Short mmCIF file of C-alpha atoms in Angstrom, two decimals:
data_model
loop_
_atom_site.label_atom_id
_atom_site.label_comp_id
_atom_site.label_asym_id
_atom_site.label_seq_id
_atom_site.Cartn_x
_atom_site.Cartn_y
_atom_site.Cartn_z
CA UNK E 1 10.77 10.09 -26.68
CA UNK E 2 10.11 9.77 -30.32
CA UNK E 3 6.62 9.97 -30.86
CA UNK E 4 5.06 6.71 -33.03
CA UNK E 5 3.63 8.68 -35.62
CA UNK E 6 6.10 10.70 -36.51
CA UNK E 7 8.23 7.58 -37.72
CA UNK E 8 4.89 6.04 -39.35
CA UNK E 9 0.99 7.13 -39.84
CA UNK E 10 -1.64 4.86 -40.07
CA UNK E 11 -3.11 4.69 -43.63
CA UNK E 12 -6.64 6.38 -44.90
CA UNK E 13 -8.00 3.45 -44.25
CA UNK E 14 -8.20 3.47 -40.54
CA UNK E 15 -9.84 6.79 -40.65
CA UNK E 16 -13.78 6.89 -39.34
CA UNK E 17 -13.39 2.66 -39.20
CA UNK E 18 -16.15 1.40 -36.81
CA UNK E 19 -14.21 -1.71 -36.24
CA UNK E 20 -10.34 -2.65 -35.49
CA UNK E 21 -8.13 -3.46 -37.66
CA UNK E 22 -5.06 -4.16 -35.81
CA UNK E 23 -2.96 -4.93 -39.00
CA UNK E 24 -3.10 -1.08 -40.31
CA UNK E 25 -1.36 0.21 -37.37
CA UNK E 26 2.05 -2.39 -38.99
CA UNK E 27 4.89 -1.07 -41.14
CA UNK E 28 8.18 -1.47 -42.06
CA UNK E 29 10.51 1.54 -42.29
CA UNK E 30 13.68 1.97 -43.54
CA UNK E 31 16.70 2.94 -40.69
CA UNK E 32 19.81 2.76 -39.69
CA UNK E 33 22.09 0.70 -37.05
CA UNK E 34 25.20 1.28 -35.05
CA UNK E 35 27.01 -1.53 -34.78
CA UNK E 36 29.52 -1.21 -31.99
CA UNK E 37 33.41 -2.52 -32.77
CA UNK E 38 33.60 -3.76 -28.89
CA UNK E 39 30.82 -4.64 -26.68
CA UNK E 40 32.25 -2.90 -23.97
CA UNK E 41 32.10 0.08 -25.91
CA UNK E 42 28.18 -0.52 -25.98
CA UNK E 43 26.85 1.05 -22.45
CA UNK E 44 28.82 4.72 -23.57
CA UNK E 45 27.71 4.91 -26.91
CA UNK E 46 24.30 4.26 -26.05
CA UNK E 47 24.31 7.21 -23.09
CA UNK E 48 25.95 9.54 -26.22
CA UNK E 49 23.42 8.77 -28.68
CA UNK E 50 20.54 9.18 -26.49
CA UNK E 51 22.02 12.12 -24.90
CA UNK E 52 22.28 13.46 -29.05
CA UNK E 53 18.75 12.21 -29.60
CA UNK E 54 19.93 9.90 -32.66
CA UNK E 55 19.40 6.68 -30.64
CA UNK E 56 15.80 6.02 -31.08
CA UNK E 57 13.51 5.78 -28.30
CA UNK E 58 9.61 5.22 -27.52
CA UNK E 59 7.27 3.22 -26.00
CA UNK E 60 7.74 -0.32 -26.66
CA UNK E 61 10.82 0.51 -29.11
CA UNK E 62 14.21 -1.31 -28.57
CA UNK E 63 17.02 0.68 -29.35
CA UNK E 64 19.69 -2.26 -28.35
CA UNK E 65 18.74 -5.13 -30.44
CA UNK E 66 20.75 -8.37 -32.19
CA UNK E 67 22.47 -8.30 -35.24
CA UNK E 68 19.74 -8.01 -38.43
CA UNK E 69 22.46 -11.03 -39.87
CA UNK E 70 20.99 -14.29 -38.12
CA UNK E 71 24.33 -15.49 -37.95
CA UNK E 72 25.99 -12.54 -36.80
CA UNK E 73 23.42 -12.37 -34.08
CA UNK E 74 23.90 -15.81 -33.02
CA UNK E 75 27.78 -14.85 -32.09
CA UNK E 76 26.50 -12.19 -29.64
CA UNK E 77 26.68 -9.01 -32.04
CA UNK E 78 24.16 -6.23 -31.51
CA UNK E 79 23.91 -2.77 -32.36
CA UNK E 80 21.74 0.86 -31.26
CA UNK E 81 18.47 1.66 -33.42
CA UNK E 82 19.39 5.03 -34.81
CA UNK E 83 16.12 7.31 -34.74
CA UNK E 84 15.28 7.31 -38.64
CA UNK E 85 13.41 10.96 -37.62
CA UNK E 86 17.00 12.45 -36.70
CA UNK E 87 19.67 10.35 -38.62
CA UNK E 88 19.38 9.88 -41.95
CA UNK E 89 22.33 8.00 -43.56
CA UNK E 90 22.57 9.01 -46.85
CA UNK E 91 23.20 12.64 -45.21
CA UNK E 92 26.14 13.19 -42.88
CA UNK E 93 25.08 16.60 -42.44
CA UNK E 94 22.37 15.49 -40.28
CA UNK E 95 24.68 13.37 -37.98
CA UNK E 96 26.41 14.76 -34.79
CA UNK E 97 29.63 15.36 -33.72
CA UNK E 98 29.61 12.37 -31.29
CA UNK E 99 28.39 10.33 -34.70
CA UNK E 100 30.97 11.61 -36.86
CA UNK E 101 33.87 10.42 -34.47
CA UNK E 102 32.47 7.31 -33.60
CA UNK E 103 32.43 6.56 -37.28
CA UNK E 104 35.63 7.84 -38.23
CA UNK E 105 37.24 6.04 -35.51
CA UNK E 106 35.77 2.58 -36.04
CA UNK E 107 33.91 2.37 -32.78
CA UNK E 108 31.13 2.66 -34.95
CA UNK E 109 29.61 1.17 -38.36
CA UNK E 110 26.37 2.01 -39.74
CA UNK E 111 24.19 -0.65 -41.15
CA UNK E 112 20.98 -0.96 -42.74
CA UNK E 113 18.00 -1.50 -40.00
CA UNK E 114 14.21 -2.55 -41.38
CA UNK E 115 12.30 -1.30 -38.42
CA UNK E 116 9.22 -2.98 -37.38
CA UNK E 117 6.53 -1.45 -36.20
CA UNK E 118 3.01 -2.66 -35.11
CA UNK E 119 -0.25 -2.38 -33.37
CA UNK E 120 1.22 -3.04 -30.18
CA UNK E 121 3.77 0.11 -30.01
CA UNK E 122 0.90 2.64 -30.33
CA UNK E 123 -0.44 4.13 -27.60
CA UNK E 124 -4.34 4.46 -27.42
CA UNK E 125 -4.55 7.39 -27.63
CA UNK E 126 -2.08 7.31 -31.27
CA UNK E 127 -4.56 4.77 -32.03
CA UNK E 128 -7.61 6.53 -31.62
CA UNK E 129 -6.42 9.59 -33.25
CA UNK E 130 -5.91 7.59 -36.33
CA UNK E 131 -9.21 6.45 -36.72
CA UNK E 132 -11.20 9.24 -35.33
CA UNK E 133 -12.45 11.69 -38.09
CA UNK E 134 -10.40 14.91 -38.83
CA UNK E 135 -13.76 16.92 -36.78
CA UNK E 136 -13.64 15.07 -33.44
CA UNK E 137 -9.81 15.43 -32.77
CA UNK E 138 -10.22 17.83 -30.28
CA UNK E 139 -11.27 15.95 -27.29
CA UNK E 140 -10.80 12.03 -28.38
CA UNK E 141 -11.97 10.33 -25.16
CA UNK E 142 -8.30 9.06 -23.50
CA UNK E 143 -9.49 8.80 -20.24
CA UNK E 144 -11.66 6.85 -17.67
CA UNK E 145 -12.27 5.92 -14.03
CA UNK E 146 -11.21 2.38 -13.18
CA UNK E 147 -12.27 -0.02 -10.27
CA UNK E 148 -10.36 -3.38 -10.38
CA UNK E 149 -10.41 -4.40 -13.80
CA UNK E 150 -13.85 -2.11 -14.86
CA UNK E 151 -12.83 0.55 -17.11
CA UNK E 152 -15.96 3.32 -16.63
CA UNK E 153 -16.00 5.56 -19.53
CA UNK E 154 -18.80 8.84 -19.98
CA UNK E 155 -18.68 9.25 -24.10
CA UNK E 156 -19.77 12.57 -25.60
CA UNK E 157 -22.50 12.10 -28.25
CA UNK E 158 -20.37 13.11 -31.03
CA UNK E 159 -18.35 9.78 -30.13
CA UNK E 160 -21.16 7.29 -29.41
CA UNK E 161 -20.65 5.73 -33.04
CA UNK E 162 -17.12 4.82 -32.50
CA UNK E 163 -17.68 3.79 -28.43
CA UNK E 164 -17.08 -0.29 -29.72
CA UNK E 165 -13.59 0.65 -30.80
CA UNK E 166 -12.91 2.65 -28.32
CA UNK E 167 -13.48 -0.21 -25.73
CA UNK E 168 -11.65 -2.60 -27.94
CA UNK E 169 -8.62 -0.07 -27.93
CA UNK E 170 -8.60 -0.05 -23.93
CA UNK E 171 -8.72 -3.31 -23.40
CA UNK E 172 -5.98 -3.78 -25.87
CA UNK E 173 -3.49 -0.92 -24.37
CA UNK E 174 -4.88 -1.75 -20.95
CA UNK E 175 -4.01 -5.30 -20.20
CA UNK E 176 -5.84 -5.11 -16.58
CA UNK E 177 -9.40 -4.37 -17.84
CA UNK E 178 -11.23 -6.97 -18.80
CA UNK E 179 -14.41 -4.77 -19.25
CA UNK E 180 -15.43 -1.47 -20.46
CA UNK E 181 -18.44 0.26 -19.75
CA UNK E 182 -20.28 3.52 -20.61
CA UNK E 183 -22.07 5.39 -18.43
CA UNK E 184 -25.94 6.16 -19.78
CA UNK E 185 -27.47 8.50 -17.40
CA UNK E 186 -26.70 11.04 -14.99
CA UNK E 187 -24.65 10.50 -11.45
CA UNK E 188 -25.72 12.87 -8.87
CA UNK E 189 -28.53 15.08 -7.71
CA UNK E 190 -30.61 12.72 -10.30
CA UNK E 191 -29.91 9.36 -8.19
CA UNK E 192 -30.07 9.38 -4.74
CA UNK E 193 -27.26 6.80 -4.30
CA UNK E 194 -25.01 8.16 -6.85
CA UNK E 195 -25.25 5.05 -9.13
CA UNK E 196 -26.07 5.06 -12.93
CA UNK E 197 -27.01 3.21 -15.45
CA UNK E 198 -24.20 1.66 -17.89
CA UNK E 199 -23.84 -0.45 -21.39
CA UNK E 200 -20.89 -3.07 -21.72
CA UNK E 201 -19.13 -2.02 -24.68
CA UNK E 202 -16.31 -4.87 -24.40
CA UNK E 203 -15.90 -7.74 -22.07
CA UNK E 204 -18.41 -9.82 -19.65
CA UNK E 205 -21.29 -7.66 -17.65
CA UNK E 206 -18.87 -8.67 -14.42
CA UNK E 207 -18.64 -5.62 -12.07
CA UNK E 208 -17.67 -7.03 -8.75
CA UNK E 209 -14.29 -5.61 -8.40
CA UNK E 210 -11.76 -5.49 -5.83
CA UNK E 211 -9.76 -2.20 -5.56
CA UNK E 212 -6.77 -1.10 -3.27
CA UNK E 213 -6.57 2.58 -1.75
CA UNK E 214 -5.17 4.19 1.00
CA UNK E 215 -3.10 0.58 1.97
CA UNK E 216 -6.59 -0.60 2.54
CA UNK E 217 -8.99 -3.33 0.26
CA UNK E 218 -12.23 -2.59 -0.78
CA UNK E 219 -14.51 -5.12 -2.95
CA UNK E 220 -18.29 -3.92 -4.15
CA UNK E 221 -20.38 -4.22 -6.84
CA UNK E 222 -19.61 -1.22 -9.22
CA UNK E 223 -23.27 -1.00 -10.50
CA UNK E 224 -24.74 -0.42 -7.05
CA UNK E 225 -22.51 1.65 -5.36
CA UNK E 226 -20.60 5.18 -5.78
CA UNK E 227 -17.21 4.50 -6.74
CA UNK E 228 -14.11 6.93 -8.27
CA UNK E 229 -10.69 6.28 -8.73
CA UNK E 230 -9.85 9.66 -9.34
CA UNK E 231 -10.36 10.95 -5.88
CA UNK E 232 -8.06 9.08 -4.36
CA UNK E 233 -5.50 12.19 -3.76
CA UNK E 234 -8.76 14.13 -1.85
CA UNK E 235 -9.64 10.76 0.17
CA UNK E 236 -5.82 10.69 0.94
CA UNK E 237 -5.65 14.47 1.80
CA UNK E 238 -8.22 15.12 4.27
CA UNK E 239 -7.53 11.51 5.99
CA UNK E 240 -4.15 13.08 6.53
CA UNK E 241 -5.66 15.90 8.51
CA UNK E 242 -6.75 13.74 11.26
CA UNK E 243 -5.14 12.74 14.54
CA UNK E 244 -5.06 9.03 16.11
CA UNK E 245 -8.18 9.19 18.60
CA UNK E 246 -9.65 11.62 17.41
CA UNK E 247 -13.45 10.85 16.66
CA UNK E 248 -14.49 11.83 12.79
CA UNK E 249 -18.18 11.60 11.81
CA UNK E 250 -18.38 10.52 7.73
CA UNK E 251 -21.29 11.51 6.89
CA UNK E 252 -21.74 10.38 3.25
CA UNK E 253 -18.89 7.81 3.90
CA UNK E 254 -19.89 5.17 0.63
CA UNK E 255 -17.94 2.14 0.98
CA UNK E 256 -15.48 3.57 3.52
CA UNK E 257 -12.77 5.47 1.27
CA UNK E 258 -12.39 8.03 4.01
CA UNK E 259 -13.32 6.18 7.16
CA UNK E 260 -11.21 2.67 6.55
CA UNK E 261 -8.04 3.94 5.81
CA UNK E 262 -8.24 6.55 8.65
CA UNK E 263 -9.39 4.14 10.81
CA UNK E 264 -6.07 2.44 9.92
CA UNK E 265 -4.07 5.14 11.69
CA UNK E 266 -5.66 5.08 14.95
CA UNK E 267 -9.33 7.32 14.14
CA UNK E 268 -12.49 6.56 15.02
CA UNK E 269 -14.86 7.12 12.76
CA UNK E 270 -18.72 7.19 13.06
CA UNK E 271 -19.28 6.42 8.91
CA UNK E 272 -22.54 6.05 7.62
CA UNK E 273 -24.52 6.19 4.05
CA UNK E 274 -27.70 5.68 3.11
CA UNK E 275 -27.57 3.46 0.28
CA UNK E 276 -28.28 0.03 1.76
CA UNK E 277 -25.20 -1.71 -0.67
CA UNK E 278 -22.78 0.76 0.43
CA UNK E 279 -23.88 -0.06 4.08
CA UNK E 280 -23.15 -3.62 3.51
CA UNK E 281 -19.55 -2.77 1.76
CA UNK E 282 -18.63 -0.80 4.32
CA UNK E 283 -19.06 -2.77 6.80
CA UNK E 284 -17.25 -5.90 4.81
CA UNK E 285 -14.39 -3.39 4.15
CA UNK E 286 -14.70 -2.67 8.11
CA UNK E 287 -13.99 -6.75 8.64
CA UNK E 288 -11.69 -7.37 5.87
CA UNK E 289 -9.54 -4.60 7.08
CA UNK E 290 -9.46 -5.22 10.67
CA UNK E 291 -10.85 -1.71 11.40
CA UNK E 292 -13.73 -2.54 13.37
CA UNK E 293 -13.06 -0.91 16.44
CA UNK E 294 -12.18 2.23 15.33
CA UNK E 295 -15.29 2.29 12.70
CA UNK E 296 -19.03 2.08 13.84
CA UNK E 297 -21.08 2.08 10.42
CA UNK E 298 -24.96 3.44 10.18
CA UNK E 299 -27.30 3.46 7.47
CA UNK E 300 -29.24 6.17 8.04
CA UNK E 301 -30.31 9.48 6.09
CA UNK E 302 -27.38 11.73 5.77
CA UNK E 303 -29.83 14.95 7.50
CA UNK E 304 -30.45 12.47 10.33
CA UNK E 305 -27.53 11.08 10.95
CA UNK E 306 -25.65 15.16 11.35
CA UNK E 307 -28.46 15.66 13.78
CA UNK E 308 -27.64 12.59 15.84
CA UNK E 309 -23.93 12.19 15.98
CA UNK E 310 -22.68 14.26 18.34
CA UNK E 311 -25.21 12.71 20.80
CA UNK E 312 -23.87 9.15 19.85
CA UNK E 313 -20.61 9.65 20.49
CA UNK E 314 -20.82 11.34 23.92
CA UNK E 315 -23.09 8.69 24.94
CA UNK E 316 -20.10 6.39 24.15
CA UNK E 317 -17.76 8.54 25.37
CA UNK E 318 -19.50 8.55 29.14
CA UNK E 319 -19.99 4.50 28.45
CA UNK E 320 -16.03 4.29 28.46
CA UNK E 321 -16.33 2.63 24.85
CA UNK E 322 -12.48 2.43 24.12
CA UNK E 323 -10.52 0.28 21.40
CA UNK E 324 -7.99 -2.03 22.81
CA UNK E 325 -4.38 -2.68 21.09
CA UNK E 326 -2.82 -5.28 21.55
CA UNK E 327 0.93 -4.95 21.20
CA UNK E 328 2.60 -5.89 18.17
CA UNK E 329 5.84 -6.31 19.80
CA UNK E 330 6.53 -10.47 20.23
CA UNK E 331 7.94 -11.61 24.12
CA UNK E 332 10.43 -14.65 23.24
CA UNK E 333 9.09 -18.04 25.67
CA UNK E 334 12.20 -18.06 27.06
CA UNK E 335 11.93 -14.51 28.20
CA UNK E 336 11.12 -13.67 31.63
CA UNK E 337 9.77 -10.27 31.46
CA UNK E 338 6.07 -9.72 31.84
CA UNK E 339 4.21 -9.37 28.13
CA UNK E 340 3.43 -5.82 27.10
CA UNK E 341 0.13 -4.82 28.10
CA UNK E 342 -2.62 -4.08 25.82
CA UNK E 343 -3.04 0.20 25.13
CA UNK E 344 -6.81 1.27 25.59
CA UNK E 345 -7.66 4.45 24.00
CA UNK E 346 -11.27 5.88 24.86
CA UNK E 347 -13.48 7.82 22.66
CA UNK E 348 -13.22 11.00 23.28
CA UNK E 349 -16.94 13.23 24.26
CA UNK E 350 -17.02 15.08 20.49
CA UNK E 351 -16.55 14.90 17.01
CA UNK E 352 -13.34 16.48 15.80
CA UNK E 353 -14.47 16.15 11.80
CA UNK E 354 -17.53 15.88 9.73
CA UNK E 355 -16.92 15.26 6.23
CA UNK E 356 -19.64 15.28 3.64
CA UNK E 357 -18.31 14.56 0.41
CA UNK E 358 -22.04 14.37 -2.05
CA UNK E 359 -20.73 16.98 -3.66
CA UNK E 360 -24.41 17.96 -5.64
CA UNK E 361 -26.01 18.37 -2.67
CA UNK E 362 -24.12 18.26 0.64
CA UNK E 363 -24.19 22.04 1.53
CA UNK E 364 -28.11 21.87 1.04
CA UNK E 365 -27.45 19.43 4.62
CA UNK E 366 -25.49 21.67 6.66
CA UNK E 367 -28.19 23.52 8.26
CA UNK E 368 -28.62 20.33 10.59
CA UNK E 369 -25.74 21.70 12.25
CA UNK E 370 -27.71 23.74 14.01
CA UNK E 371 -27.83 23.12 18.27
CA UNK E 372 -25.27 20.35 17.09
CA UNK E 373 -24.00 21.19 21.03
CA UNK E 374 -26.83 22.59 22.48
CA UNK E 375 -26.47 22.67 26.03
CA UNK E 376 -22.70 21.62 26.12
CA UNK E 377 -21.16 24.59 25.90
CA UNK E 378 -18.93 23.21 28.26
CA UNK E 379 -17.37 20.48 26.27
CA UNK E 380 -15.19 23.31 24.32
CA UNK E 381 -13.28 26.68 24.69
CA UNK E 382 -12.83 28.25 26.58
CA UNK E 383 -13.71 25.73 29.56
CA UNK E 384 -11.44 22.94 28.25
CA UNK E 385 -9.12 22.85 25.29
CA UNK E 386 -11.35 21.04 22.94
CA UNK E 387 -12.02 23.39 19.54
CA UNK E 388 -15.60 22.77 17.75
CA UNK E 389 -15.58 20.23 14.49
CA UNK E 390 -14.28 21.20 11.12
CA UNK E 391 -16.73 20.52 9.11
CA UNK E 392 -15.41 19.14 5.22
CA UNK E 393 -18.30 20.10 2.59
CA UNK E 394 -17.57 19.07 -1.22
CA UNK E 395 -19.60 21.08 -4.07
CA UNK E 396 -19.33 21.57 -7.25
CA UNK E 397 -18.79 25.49 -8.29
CA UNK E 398 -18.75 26.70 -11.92
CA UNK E 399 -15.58 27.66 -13.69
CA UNK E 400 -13.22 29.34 -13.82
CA UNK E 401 -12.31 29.26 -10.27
CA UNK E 402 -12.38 32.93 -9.69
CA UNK E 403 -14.40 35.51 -6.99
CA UNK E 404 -17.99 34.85 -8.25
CA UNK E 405 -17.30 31.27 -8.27
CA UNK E 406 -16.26 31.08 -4.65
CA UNK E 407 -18.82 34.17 -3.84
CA UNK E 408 -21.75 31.89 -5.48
CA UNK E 409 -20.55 28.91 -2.76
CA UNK E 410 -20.36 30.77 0.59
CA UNK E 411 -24.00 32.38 -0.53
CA UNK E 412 -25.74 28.85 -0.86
CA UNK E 413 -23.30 28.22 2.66
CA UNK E 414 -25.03 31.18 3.90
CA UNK E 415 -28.69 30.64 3.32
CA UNK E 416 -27.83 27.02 4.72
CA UNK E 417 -26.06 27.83 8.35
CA UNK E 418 -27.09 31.81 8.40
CA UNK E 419 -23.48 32.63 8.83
CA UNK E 420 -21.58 34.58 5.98
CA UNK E 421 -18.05 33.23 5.70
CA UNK E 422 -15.05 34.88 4.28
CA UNK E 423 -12.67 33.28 2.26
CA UNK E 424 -9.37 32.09 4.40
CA UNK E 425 -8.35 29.89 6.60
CA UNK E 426 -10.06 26.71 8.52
CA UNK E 427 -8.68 27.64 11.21
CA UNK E 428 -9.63 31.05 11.97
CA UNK E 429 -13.34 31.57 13.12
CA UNK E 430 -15.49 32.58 10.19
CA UNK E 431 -13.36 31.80 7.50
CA UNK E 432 -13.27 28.55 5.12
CA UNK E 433 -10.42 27.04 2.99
CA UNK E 434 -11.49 26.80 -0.07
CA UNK E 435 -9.78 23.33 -1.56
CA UNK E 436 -9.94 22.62 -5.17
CA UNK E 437 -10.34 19.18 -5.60
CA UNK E 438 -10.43 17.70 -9.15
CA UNK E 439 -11.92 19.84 -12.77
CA UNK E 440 -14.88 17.89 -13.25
CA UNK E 441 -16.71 19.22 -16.39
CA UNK E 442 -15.95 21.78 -19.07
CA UNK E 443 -17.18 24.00 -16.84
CA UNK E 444 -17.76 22.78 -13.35
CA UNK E 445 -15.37 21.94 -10.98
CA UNK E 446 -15.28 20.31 -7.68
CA UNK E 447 -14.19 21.99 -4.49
CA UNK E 448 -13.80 21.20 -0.95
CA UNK E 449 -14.65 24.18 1.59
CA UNK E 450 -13.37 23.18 4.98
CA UNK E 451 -14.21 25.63 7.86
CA UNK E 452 -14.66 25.15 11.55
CA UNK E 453 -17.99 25.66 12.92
CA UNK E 454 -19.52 28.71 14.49
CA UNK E 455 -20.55 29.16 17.86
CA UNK E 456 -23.54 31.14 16.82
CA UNK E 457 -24.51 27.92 14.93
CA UNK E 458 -23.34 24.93 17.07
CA UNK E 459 -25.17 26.37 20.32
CA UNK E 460 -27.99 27.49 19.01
CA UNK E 461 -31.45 26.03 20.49
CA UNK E 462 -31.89 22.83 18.12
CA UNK E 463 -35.04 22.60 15.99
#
């Protein structure tokens, strides 16, 4: 892949410019053709070359085009884009061997090529190193959450006078935003639902979006509710650790990007969140998605709603609450046999998950697992088969990810559920998997420590 600015660089004047100018990023250059003696010689030639590197390549850049000659390109004559970087045709030295014979034979005849470049075959992030000043090259802002066509960008200081451009450059290179935002405050410990406040830097002030994860839809108003695109791969990972009817309790579920989709595959989920928009989401996200058995959504506080779970769901456990499939299979009319009959799967007495994914805060909930099964002892090991929740906490933790950064989580664990846990595996009793998630900060990253939970902590006399 030939990089763009290697075969042209913008000029001085799109250095430090505060507003596009599309037309500096356009040049002509000099090059070479190979036009090819028989078309059908056309498909080999152009595996050769690109196998050589001569045959130029690169985003947007045709390396088969028509004749330069108008007339020869209206009789059907077209030749291979030779990378001006490699070939240079006033020097044969610089050619290859595959070059040389092609040449010699005939198969081949070089030919002048004026090479057009523009705005549209730089990437934005070629663009934005052209016009950023020599002093901020180091970390030009190239990336950005999405939802739908929102485009949710966090600029450093050092970039807020060139944040217009920056927009304008997305949008361009981005043909599925149609507006850019920057974030203006803090998301986090600082707002209780995880929401912030923004500026439109390019396009309308329009953030109801519509976004696709997980094979499910979701459509919300960006500005109220906690959205990001980039953890779809830990929304997809843990839903992948649950089992059709099992129950899962979400406890900080947002607008359902755990709960739907699992709920798609046969989970019930007891989702809640306490942010009264994310409440109403979820449960349109419930509807739209068909999901509504399988997903009972609460808008309660996150403390409360740990303390009462495990109560809810045996209640509708010993109610017989049950979802009821229908069968998908279709009986012809002229068929005699007897339709299939519906399958009814029951909620089973206790929670198999609880996933709390608030990452600035979560641990500071998980001492309301304490007495979570007070008194029902017997609902697990070793008088039946059923193992006690794993419980899914996200945090943040400060880099690197070493000993003292995963030493510093299972302290503020500790002083939470009064149970030191040792680094290891969910699955073995005091120990947690420690998951990281996503690098969130220069020097914070996110992590996701999954462990199962004690005894000593689930039975103990509740509060």
């Amino acid at each position: 892949m030939t990089p763009i600015t290697t075969l042209f660089r913008a000029p001085a004047a799109a250095r430090a410019a505060k507003t596009l100018d599309r037309s500096l990023f356009s040049a002509i250059l000099p090059a070479a053709a190979a036009l090819v003696r028989d078309r059908t010689l056309l498909s080999r030639y152009q595996k050769e070359l690109r196998r050589t590197r001569e045959l130029l390549t690169g985003e947007k850049l045709r390396p088969i085009v028509e004749h330069p000659d108008p007339a020869l390109a209206r009789q059907g004559l077209r030749c291979m884009v030779l990378d001006p970087t490699v070939v240079q045709p006033s020097s044969p030295e610089s050619w290859s061997s595959v070059l040389k014979e092609a040449l010699k034979s005939g198969d081949l005849t070089l030919i002048p090529y004026d090479l057009k470049i523009d705005y549209t075959h730089w990437s934005h992030v070629d663009v934005l190193k052209a016009i950023m000043p020599e002093d901020l090259q180091d970390e030009i802002p190239s990336g950005f959450n999405s939802a739908g066509h929102v485009a949710h960008l966090n600029i450093r200081d050092q970039y807020l006078p060139y944040k217009h451009i920056i927009a304008q450059v997305i949008m361009d290179k981005n043909p599925h935003i149609r507006t850019v935002i920057n974030k203006t405050d803090s998301v986090g410990s600082e707002n209780e639902f995880r929401t912030f406040s923004y500026e439109v830097l390019a396009g309308p002030d329009d953030l109801q979006v519509e976004v696709k994860e997980g094979g499910c839809v979701f459509t919300f108003d960006y500005a109220k509710v906690y959205w990001n695109s980039k953890l779809s791969t830990e929304h997809g990972r843990i839903a992948a650790l649950f089992k059709p009817g099992e129950v899962v309790a979400d406890v900080m579920a947002g607008i359902g990007p755990f709960a739907v989709p699992a709920a798609k595959g046969g989970v019930f989920v007891w989702a809640n969140d306490k942010n009264p928009e994310s409440y109403k989401c979820l449960e349109a996200a419930v509807e739209k998605n068909k999901v509504s058995q399988f997903v009972k959504p609460f808008n309660h506080d996150g403390h409360q709603f740990i303390r009462e779970a495990a109560d809810l769901v045996l209640e509708a456990s010993r109610r017989g609450d049950r979802a009821v499939i229908k069968p998908t299979v279709k009986v012809s009319r002229t068929s005699k046999a007897p339709p299939p009959k519906p399958t009814c799967v029951p909620v089973p007495p206790t929670i198999s998950h609880f996933v709390m994914n608030l990452p600035a805060s979560a641990i500071e909930f998980l001492h309301n697992f304490r007495g979570l099964y007070h008194g029902h002892e017997d609902l697990f090991e070793p008088h039946t088969e059923t193992k006690l929740p794993v419980i899914h906490v996200h945090c943040f933790a400060p880099k690197p990810n070493n000993d003292a950064a995963v030493e510093e989580v299972v302290d503020r664990i500790e002083k939470e559920i009064g149970i030191r846990l040792k680094p290891g595996s969910a699955e073995v009793e005091g120990e947690a998997h420690f998951h990281e998630v996503r690098d969130v900060a220069p020097k914070k990253l996110m992590f996701c420590v999954e462990f199962r939970l004690p005894r000593e902590v689930a039975f103990a006399p509740r509060d």
